[in-house]
Coordinates of C-alpha atoms and ligand atoms in Angstrom, one line a residue:
X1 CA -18.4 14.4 -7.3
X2 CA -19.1 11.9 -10.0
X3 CA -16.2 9.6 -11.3
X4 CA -17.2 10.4 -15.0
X5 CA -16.4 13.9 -14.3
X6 CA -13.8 13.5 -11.5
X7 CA -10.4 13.8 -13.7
X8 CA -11.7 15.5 -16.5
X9 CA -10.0 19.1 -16.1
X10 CA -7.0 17.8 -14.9
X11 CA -7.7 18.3 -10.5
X12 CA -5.9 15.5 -8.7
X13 CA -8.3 13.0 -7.5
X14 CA -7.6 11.7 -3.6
X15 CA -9.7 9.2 -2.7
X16 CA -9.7 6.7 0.1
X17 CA -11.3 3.5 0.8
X18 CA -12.6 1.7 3.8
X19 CA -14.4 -1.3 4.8
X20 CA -17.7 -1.9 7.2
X21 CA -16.0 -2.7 10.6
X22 CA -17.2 -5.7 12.1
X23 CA -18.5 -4.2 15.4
X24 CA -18.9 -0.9 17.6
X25 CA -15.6 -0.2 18.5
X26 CA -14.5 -1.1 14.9
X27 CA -17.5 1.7 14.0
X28 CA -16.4 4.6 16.4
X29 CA -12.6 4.3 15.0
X30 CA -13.7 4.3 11.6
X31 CA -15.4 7.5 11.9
X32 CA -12.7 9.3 14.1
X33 CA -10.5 7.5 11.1
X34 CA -13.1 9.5 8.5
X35 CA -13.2 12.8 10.6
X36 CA -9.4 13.1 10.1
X37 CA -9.0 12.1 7.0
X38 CA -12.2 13.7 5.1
X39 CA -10.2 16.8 6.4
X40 CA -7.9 16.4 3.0
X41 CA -11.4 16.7 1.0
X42 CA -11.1 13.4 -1.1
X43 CA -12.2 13.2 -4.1
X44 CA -14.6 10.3 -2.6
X45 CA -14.3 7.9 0.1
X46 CA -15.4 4.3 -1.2
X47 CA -16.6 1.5 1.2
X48 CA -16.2 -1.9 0.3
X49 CA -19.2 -4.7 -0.6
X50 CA -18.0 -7.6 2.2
X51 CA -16.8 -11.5 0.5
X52 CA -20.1 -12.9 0.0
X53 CA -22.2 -9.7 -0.1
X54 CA -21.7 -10.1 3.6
X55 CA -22.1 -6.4 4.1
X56 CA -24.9 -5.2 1.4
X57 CA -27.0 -3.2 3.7
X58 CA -23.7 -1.2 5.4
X59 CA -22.1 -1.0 2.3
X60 CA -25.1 1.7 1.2
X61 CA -25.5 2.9 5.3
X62 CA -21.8 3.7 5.7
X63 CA -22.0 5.3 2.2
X64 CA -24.7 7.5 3.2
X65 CA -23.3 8.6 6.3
X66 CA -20.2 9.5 4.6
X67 CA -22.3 11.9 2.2
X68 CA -24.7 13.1 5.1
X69 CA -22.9 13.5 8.2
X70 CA -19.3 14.2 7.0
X71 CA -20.3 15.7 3.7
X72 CA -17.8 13.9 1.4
X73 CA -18.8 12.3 -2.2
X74 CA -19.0 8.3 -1.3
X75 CA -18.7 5.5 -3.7
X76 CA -20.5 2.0 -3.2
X77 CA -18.2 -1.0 -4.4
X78 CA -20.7 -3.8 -5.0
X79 CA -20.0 -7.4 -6.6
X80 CA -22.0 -9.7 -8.5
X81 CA -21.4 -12.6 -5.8
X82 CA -24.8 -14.6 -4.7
X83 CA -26.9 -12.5 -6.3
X84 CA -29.7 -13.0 -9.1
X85 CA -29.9 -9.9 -11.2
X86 CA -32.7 -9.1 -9.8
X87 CA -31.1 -8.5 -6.5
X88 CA -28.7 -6.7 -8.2
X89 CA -31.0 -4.3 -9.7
X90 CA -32.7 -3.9 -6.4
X91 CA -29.5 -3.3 -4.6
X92 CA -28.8 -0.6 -6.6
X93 CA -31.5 1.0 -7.0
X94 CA -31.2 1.0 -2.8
X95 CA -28.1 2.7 -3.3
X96 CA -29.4 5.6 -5.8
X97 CA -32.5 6.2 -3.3
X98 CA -30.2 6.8 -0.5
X99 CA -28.3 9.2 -2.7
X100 CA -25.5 7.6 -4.2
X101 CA -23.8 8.3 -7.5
X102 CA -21.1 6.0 -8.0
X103 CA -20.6 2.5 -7.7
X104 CA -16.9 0.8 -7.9
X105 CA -18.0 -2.2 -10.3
X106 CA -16.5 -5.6 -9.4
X107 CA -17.3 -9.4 -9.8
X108 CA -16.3 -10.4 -6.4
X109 CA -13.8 -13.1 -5.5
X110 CA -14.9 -17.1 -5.3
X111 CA -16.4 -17.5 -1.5
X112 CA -13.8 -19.2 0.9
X113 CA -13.2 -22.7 0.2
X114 CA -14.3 -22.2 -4.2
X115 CA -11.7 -22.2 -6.2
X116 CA -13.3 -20.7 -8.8
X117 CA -16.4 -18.0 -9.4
X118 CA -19.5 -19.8 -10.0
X119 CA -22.0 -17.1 -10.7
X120 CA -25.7 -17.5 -8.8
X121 CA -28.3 -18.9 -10.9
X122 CA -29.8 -15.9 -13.0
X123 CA -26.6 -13.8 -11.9
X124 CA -23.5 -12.4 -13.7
X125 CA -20.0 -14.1 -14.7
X126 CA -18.1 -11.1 -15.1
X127 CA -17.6 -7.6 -13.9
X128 CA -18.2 -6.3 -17.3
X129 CA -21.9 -8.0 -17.4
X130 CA -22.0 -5.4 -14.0
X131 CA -21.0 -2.1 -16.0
X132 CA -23.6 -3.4 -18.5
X133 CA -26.4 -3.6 -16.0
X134 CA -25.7 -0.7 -14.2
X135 CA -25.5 1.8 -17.5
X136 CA -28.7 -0.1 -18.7
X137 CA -30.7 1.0 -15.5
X138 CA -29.0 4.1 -14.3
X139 CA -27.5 5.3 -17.1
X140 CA -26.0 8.6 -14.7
X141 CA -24.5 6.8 -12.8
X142 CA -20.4 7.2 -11.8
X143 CA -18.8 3.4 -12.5
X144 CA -15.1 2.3 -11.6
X145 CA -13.9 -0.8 -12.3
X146 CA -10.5 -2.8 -10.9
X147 CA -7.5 -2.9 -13.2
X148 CA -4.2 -5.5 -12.4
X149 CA -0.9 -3.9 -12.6
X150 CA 0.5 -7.4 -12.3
X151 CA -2.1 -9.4 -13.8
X152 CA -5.7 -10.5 -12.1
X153 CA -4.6 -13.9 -10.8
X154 CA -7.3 -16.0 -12.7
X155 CA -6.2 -14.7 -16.1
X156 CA -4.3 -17.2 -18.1
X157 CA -1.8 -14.0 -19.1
X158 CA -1.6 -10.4 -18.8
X159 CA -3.0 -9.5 -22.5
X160 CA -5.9 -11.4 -22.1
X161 CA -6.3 -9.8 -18.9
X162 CA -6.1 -6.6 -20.6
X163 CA -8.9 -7.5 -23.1
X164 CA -11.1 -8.3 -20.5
X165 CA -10.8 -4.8 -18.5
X166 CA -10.9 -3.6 -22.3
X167 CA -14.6 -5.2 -21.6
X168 CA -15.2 -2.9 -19.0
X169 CA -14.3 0.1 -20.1
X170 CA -16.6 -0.6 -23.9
X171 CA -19.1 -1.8 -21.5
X172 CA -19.5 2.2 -20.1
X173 CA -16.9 1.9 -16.9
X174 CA -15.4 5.8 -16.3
X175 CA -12.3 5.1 -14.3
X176 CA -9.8 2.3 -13.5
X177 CA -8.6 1.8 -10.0
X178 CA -5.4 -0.9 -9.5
X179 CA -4.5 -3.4 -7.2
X180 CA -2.1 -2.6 -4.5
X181 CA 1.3 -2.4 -5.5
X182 CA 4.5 -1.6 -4.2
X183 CA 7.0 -1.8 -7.5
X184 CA 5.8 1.4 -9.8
X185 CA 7.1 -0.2 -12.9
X186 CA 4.7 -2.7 -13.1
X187 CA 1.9 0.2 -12.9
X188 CA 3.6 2.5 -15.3
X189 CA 3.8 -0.8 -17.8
X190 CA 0.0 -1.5 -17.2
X191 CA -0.4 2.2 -18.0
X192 CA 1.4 2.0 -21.0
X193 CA 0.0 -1.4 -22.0
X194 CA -3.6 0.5 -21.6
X195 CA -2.7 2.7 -23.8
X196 CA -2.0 0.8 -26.7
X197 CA -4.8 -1.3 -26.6
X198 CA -6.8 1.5 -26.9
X199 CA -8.3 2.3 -23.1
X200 CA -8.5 5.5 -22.6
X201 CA -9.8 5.9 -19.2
X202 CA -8.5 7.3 -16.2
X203 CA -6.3 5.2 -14.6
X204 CA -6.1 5.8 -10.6
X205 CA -2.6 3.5 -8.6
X206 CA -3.7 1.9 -5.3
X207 CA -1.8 2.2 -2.6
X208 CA -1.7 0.9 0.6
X209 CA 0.9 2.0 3.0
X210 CA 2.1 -0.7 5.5
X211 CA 1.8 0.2 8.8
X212 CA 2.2 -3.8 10.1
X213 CA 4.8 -6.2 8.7
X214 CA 2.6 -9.5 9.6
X215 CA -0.6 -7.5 8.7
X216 CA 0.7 -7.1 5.0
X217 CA 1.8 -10.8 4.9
X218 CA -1.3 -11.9 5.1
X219 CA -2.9 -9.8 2.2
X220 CA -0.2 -10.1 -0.2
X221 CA -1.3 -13.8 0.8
X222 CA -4.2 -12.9 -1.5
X223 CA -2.8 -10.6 -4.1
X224 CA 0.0 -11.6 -6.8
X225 CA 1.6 -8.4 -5.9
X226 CA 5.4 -8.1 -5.8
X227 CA 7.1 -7.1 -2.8
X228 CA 10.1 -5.8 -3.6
X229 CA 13.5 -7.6 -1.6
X230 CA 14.5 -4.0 -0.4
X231 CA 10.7 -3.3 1.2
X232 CA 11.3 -6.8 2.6
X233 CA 14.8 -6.6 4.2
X234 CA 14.0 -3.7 6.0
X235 CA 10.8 -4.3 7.3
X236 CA 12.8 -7.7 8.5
X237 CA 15.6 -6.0 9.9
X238 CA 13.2 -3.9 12.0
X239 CA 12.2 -7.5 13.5
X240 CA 9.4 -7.1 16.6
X241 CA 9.8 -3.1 16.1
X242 CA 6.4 -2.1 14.9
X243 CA 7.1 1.5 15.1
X244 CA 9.9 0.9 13.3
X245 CA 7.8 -0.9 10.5
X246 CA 5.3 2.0 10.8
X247 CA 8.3 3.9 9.9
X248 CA 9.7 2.0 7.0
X249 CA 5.8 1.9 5.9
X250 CA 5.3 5.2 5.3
X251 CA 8.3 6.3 4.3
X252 CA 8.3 3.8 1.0
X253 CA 4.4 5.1 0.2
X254 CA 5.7 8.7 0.4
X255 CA 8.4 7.8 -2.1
X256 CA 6.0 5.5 -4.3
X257 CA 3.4 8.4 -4.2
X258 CA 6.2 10.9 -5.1
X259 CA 6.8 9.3 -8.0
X260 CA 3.4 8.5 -9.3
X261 CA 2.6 12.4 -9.1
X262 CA 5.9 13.3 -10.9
X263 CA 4.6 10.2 -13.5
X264 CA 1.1 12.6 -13.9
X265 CA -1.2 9.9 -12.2
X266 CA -4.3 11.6 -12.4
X267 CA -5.0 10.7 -8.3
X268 CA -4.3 8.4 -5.9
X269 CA -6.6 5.6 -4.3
X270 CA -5.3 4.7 -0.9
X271 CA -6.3 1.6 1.0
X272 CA -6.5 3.2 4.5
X273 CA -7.6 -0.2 6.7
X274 CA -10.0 2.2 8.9
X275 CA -6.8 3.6 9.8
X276 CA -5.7 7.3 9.5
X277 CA -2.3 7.8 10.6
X278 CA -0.2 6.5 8.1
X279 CA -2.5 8.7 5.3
X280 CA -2.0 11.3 7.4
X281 CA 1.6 11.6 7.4
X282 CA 1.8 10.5 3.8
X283 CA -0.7 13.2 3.0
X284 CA 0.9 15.9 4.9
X285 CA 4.4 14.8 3.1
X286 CA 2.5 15.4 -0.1
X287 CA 1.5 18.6 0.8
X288 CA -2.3 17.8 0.2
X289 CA -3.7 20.4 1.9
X290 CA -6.0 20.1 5.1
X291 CA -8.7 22.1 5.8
X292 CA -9.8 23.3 9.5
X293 CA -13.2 23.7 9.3
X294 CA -15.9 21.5 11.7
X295 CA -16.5 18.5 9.2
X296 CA -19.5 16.2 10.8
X297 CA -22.8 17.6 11.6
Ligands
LIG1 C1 -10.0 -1.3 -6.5 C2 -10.5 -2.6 -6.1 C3 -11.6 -2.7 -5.2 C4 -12.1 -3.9 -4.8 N1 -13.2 -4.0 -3.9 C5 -13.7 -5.2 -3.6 C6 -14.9 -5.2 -2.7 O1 -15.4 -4.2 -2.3 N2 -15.4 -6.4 -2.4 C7 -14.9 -7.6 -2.9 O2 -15.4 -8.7 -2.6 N3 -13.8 -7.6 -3.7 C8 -13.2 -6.4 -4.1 N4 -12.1 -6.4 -4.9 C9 -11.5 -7.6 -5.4 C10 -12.2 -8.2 -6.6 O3 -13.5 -8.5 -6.4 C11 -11.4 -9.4 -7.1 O4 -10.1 -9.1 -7.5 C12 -12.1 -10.4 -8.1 O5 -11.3 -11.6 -8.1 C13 -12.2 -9.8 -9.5 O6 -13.0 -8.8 -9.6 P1 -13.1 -8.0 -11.0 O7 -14.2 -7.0 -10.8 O8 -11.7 -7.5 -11.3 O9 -13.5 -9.1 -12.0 P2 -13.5 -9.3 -13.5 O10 -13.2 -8.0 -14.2 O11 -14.8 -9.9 -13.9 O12 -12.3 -10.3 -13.8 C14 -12.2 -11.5 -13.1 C15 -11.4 -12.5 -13.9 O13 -12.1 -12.9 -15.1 C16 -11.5 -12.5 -16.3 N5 -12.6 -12.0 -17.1 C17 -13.2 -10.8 -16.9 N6 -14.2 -10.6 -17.9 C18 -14.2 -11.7 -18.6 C19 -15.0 -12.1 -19.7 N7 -16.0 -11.4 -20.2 N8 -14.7 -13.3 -20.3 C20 -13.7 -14.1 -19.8 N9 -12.9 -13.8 -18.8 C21 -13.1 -12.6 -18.2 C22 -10.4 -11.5 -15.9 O14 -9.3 -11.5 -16.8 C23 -10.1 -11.9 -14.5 O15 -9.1 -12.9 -14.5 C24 -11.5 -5.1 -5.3 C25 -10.4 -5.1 -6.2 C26 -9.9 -3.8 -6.5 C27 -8.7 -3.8 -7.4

């Protein structure tokens, strides 16, 4: 299904996002990962465009297996990194011939060792000049763009921040997807703050259960996320336990998700890692239901 029509009539909208493994072994535990959890018929899966547009052909492979093998709607990110606009035009259109109809709109971050995002030479700035080009060539298309609970770190505060997503949605963007974050009140504030500055998209939380104390160290490394003293005491306490951090993991997303539902979110985007057991339990503890049926063909 589309993003522009996804949350329109009120359906919850599960989705779930993945990234292109880096070799075979990563590729057959992804899909066992996507057999199981294209079970709970997400809204979409997404697949990640790789630092550097280091994955632009898999990016549009994986997303077409997704829709032709496992028969689940699939949404492309794609950033504006090391690209003319041109190439960006030509990626896309890539994408639409293999099928697919929505595209998660991002700028990219600075490659490792920039400090900040120096655009290629005939390419975009800003995510916003994306949603421009994207509605000016394939005007159909489904667009999502990234929105900061707790402020993108570049931005000098979080209401100029907020002008700039402002961008993206005047610029023809159809739904907001957040950062990771583990303290809701900084997402209900966002979504307030949203509000009143007049963007009236749907705005989706990102979650990402931890499944792996020193795995989550080093992304919060790379987000400004908060992690609350509570999450962190007890994932210390369980020291060297990893099932015990497993534990602790998936018991905090349940409750975070919990609440977001009883807050009206209208869906849930859940960083999965190519992982599917801690969605699964969370999913199951949600009662999102599963269905039985042979998925792949
Ligand atoms: C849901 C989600 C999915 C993601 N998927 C990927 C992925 O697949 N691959 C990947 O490499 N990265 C991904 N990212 C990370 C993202 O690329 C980085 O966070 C990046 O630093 C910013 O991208 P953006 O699209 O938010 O940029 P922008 O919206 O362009 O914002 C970047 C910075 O510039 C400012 N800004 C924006 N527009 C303007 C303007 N017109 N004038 C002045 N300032 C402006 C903003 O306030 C912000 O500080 C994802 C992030 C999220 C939340």
């Amino acid at each position: 299904m589309q993003i522009s029509e996804l949350y329109r009539d009120g359906t919850f909208g599960l989705s779930v996002e993945i990234f292109p493994p880096r070799n075979e072994s990563g590729d057959a535990e992804l899909f066992k990962t996507l057999e199981e959890l294209i079970r709970y018929q997400p809204a979409f899966v997404s697949c990640t465009y790789g630092a550097g547009g280091s994955t632009s052909k898999r990016t549009i492979e994986l997303c077409a297996l997704i829709q032709n093998q496992l028969h689940n709607t699939a949404t492309a990110h794609f950033t504006c990194v090391n690209s003319t606009r041109e190439e960006l035009v030509e990626w896309l259109q890539n994408a639409f011939d293999a099928g697919i109809t929505n595209i998660m709109a991002l700028r990219g971050d600075p490659p490792a060792g920039q400090e900040t995002f120096v655009p290629a030479d005939g390419g975009l700035k800003y995510a916003n000049e994306l949603v421009t080009l994207i509605r000016e060539h394939f005007p159909k298309m489904g667009i999502g763009v990234a929105g900061y609970p707790e402020c993108h770190p570049e931005a000098s505060d979080a209401n100029v921040d907020l002008t700039n997503l402002k961008r993206k949605v005047d610029a023809g963007a159809d739904a907001i997807y957040t950062q990771l974050f583990f303290n809701n009140e900084h997402f209900y504030q966002f979504r307030e703050r949203c509000s009143q500055a007049g963007i009236d998209r749907p705005i989706i939380p990102g979650i990402m259960p931890i499944t792996e104390y020193r795995r989550i160290q080093r992304i919060m490394s790379m987000c400004s996320s908060e992690f609350p003293a509570d999450l962190v005491g007890q994932l210390e306490a369980a020291q060297d336990d990893l099932e015990a951090q497993f534990e602790i993991g998936v018991e905090y997303a349940i409750r975070q998700c919990e609440q977001l539902i009883k807050e009206g979110v209208p869906g849930i985007h859940f960083y999965v890692l190519n992982r599917s057991q801690a969605c699964k339990r969370i999913f199951d503890a949600l009662g999102f239901p599963e269905t039985q049926e042979n998925i792949a063909t």
